[in-house]
PDB file of C-alpha atoms in Angstrom:
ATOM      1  CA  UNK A1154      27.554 -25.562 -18.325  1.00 79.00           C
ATOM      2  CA  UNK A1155      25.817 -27.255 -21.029  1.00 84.00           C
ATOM      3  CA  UNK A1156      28.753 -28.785 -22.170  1.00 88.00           C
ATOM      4  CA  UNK A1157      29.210 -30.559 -18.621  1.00 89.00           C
ATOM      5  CA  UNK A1158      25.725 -31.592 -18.805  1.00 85.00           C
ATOM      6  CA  UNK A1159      26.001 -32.850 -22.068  1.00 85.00           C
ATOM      7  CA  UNK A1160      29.380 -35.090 -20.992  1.00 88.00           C
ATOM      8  CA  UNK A1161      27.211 -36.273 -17.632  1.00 90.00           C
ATOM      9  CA  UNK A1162      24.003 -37.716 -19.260  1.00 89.00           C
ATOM     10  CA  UNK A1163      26.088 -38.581 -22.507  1.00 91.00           C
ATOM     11  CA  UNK A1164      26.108 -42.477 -22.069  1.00 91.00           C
ATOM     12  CA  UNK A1165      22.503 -42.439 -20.766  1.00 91.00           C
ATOM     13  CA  UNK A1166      21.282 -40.538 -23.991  1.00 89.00           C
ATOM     14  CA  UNK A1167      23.311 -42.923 -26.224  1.00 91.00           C
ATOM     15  CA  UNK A1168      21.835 -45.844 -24.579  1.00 93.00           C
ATOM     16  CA  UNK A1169      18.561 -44.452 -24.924  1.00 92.00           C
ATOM     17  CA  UNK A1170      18.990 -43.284 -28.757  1.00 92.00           C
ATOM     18  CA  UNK A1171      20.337 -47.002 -29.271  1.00 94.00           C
ATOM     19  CA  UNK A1172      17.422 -48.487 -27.677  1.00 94.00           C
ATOM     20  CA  UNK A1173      15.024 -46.104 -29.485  1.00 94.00           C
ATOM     21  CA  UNK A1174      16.419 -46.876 -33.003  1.00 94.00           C
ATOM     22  CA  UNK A1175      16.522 -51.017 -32.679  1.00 95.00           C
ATOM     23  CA  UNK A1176      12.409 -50.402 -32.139  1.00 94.00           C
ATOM     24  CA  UNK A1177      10.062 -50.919 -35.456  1.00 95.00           C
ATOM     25  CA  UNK A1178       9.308 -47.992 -36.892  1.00 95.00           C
ATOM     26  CA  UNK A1179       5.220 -48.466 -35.383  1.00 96.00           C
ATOM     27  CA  UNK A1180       6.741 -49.144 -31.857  1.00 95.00           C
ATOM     28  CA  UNK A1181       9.145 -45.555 -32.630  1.00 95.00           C
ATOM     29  CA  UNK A1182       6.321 -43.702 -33.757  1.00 96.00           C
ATOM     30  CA  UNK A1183       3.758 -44.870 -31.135  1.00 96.00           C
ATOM     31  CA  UNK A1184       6.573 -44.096 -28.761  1.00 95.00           C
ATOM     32  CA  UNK A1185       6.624 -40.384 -30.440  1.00 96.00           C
ATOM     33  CA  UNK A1186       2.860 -40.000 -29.870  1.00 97.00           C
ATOM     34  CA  UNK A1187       2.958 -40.757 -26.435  1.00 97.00           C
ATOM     35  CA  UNK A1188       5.906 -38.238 -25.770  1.00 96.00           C
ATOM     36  CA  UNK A1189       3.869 -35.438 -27.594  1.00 97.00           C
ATOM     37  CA  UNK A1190       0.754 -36.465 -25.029  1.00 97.00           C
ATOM     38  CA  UNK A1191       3.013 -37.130 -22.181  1.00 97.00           C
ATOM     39  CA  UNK A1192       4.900 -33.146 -22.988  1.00 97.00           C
ATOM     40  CA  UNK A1193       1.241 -31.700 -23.465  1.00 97.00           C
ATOM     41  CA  UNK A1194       0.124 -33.206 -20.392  1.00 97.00           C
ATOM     42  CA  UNK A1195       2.727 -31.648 -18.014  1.00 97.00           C
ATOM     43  CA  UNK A1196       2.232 -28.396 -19.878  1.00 96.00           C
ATOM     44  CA  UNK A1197      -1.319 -28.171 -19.136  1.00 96.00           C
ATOM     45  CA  UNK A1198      -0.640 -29.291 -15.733  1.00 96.00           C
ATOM     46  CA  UNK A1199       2.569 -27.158 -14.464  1.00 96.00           C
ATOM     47  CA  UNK A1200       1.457 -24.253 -17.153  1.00 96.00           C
ATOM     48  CA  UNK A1201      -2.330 -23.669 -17.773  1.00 96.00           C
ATOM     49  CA  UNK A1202      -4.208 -25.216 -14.718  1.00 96.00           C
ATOM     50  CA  UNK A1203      -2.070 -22.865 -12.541  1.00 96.00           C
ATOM     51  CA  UNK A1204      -2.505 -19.751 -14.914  1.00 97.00           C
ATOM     52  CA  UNK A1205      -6.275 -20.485 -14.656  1.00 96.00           C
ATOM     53  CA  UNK A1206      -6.272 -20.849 -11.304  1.00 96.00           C
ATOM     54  CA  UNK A1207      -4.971 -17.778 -10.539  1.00 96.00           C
ATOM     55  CA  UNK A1208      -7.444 -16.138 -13.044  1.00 96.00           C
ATOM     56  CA  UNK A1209     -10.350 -17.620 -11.274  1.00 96.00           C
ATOM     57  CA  UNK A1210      -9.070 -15.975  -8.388  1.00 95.00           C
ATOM     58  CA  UNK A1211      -8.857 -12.952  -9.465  1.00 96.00           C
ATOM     59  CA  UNK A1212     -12.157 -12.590 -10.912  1.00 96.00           C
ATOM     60  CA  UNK A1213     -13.674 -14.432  -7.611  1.00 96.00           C
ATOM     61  CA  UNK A1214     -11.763 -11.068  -5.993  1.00 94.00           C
ATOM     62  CA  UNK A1215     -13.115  -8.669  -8.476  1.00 95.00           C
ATOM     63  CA  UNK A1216     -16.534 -10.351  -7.762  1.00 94.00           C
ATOM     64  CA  UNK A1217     -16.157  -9.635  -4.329  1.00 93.00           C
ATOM     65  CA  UNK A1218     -15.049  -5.915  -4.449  1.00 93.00           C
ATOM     66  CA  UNK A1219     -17.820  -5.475  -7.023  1.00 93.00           C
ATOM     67  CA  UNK A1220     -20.640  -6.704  -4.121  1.00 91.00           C
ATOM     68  CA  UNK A1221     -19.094  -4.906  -1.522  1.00 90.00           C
ATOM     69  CA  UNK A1222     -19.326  -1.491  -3.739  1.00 90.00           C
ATOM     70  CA  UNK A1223     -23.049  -1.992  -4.471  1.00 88.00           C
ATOM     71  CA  UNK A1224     -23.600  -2.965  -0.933  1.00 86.00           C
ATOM     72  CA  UNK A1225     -21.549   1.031  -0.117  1.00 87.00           C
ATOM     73  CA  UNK A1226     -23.810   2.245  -2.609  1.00 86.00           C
ATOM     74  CA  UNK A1227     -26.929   1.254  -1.030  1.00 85.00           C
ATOM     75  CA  UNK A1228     -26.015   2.125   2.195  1.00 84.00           C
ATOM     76  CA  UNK A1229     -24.751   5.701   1.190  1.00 83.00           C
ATOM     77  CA  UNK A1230     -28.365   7.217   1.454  1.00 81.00           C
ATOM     78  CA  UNK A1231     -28.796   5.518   5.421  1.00 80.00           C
ATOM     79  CA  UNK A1232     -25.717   7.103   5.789  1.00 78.00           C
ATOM     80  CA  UNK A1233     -26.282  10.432   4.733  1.00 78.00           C
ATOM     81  CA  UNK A1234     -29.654  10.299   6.662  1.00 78.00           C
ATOM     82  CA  UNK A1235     -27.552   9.416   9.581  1.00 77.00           C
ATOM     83  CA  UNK A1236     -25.508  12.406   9.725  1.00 70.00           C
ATOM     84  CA  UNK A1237     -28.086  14.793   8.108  1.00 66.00           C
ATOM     85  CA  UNK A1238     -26.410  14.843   4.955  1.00 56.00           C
ATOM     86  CA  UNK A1239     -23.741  16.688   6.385  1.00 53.00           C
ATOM     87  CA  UNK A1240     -21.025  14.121   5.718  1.00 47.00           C
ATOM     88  CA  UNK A1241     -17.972  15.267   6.951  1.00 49.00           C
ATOM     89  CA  UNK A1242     -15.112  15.863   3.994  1.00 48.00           C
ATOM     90  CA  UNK A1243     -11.366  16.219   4.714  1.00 49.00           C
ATOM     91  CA  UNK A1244     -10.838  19.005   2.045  1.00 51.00           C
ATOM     92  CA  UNK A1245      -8.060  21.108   2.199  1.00 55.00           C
ATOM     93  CA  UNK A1246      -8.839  24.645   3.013  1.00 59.00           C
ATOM     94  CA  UNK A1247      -8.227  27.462   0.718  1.00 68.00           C
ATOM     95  CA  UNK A1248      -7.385  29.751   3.463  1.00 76.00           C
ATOM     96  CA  UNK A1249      -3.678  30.704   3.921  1.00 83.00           C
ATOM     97  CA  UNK A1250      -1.890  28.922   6.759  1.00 85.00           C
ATOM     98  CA  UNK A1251      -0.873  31.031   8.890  1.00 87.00           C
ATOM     99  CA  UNK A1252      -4.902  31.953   9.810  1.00 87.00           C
ATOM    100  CA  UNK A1253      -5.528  28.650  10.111  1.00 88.00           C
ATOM    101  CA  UNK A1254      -2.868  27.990  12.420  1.00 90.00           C
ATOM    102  CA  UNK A1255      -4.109  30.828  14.429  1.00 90.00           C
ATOM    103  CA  UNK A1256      -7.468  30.599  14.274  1.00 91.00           C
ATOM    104  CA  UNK A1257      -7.104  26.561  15.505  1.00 90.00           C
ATOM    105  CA  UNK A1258      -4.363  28.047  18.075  1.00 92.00           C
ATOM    106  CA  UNK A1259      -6.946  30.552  19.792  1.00 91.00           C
ATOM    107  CA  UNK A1260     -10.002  27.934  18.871  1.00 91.00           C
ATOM    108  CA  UNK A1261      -7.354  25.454  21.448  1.00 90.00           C
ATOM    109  CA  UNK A1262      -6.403  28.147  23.497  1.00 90.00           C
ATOM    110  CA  UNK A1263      -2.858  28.351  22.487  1.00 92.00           C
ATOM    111  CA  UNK A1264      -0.799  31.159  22.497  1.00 90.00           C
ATOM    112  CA  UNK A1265       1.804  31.557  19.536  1.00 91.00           C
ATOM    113  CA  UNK A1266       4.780  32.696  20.785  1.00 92.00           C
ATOM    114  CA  UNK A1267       6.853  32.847  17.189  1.00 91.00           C
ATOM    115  CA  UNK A1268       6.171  31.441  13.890  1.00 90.00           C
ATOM    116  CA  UNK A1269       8.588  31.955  10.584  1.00 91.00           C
ATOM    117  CA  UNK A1270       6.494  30.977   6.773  1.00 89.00           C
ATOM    118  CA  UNK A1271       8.872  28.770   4.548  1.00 86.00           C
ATOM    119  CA  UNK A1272       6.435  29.277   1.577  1.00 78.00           C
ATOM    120  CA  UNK A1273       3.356  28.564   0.892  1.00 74.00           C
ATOM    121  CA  UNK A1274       3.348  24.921   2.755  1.00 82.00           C
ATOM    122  CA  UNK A1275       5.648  25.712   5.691  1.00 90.00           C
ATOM    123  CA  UNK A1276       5.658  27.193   8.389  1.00 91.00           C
ATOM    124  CA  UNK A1277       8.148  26.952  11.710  1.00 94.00           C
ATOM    125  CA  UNK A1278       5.889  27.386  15.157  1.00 94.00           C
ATOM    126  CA  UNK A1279       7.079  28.345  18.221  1.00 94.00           C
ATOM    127  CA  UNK A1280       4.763  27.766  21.539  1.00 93.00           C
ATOM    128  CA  UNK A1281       5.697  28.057  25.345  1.00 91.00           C
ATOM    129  CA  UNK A1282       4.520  26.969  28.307  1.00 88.00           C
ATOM    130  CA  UNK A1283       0.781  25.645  27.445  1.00 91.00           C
ATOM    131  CA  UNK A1284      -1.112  22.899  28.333  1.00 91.00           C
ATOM    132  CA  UNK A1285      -0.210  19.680  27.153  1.00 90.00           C
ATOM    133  CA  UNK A1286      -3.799  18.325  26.688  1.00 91.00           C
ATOM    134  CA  UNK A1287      -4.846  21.809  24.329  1.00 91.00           C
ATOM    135  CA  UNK A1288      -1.531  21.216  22.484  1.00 93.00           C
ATOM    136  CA  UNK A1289      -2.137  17.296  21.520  1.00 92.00           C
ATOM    137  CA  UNK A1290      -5.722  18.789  20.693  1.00 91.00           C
ATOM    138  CA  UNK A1291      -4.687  21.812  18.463  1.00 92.00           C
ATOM    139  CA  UNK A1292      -1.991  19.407  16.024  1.00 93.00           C
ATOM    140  CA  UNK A1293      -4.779  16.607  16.076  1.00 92.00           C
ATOM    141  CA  UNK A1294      -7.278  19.296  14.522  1.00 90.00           C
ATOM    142  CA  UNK A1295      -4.938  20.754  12.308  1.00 91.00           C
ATOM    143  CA  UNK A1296      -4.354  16.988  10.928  1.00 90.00           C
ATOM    144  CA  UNK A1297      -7.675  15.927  10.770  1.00 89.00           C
ATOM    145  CA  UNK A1298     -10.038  19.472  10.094  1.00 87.00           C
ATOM    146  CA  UNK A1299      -7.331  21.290   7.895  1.00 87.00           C
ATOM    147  CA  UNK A1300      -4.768  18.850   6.363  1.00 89.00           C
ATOM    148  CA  UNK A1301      -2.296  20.758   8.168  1.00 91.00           C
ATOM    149  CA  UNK A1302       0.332  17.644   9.373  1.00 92.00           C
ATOM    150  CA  UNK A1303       3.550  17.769  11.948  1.00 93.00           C
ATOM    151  CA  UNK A1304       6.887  17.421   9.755  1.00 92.00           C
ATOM    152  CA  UNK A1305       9.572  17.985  12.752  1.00 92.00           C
ATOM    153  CA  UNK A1306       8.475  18.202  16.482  1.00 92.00           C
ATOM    154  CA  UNK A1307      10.697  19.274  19.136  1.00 92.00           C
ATOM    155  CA  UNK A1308       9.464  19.461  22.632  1.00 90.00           C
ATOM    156  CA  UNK A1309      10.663  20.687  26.167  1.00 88.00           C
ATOM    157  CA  UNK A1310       8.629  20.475  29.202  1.00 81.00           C
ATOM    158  CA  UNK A1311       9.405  23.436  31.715  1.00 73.00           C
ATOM    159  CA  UNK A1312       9.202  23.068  35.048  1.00 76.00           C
ATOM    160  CA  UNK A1313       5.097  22.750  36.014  1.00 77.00           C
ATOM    161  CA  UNK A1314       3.725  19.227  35.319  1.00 83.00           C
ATOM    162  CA  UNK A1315       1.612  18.682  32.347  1.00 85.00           C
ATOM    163  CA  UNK A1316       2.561  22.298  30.588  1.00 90.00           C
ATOM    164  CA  UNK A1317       5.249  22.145  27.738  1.00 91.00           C
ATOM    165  CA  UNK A1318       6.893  24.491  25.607  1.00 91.00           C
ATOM    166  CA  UNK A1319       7.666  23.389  21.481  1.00 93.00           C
ATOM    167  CA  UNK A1320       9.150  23.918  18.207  1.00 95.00           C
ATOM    168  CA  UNK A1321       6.928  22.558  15.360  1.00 94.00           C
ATOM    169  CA  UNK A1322       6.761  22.599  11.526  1.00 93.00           C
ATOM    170  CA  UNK A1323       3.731  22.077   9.814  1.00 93.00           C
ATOM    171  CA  UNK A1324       3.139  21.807   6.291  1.00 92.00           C
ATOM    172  CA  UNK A1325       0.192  20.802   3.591  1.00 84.00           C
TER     173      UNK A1325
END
């Protein structure tokens, strides 16, 4: 590929080299100098204005994430004061599972029908024929109080409106 390049601009670099060599040797060295500055002007311009550009940029982001922290910062006592100091963590309990799953299943009033452990971080659920409201509530408090999320969700909806029976697995 160079080659063909090479062959293609051929006569125009000959004609050029020709040119360049019938100059005085001031005229070929000015002509030198102003290369250089001409080749050091397009690398500052295509190479180290962009490069700072982007620099400035990221510090004018870094800036800005910096003043929004402090601004969090002072604001975290208002908040705590707002919410008694009781600000609400999403901490996984310690408690195993399959009480937690019950206790949020009664605390919905949900009825277990079966349930199977796959280890420590799985369990299969089986519920029938309970209200579809108390259902969408009991997996929304299992994701948000206990960490406890919805890997596979099968559902069936028997014959009264608004009741359905399902086949869950939740895991940590």
């Amino acid at each position: 590929m160079l080659e063909k390049l090479q062959q293609k601009f051929e006569p125009q670099l000959s004609l050029v080299s020709a040119r360049f060599n019938q100059l005085d040797a001031r005229d070929q060295k000015a002509l030198l100098i102003l290369s250089a500055v001409l080749a050091l002007m397009l690398v500052y311009a295509f190479v180290w204005l962009p490069v700072a550009e982007k620099n400035q940029n990221a510090e004018r982001g870094r800036d800005a994430k910096r003043t929004l922290m402090e601004w969090m910062a002072s604001k975290e006592v208002e908040a705590k004061a707002a919410t008694g100091g009781k600000a609400k963590t999403n901490q996984r309990s310690s408690a195993p599972m399959i009480s937690i799953i019950n206790q949020s299943a009664q605390q919905n009033e949900i009825t277990l029908k079966r349930f199977e452990p796959e280890g420590d971080a799985k369990l299969r659920v089986w519920v029938e024929d309970v209200p579809f409201n108390n259902f969408i509530l009991w997996v929304q408090a299992l994701e948000t109080s206990h960490q406890v999320h919805v890997s596979s969700l099968s559902l069936d909806n028997p014959d009264q409106t608004g009741r359905i029976s399902a086949k869950l697995i939740l895991n940590r």
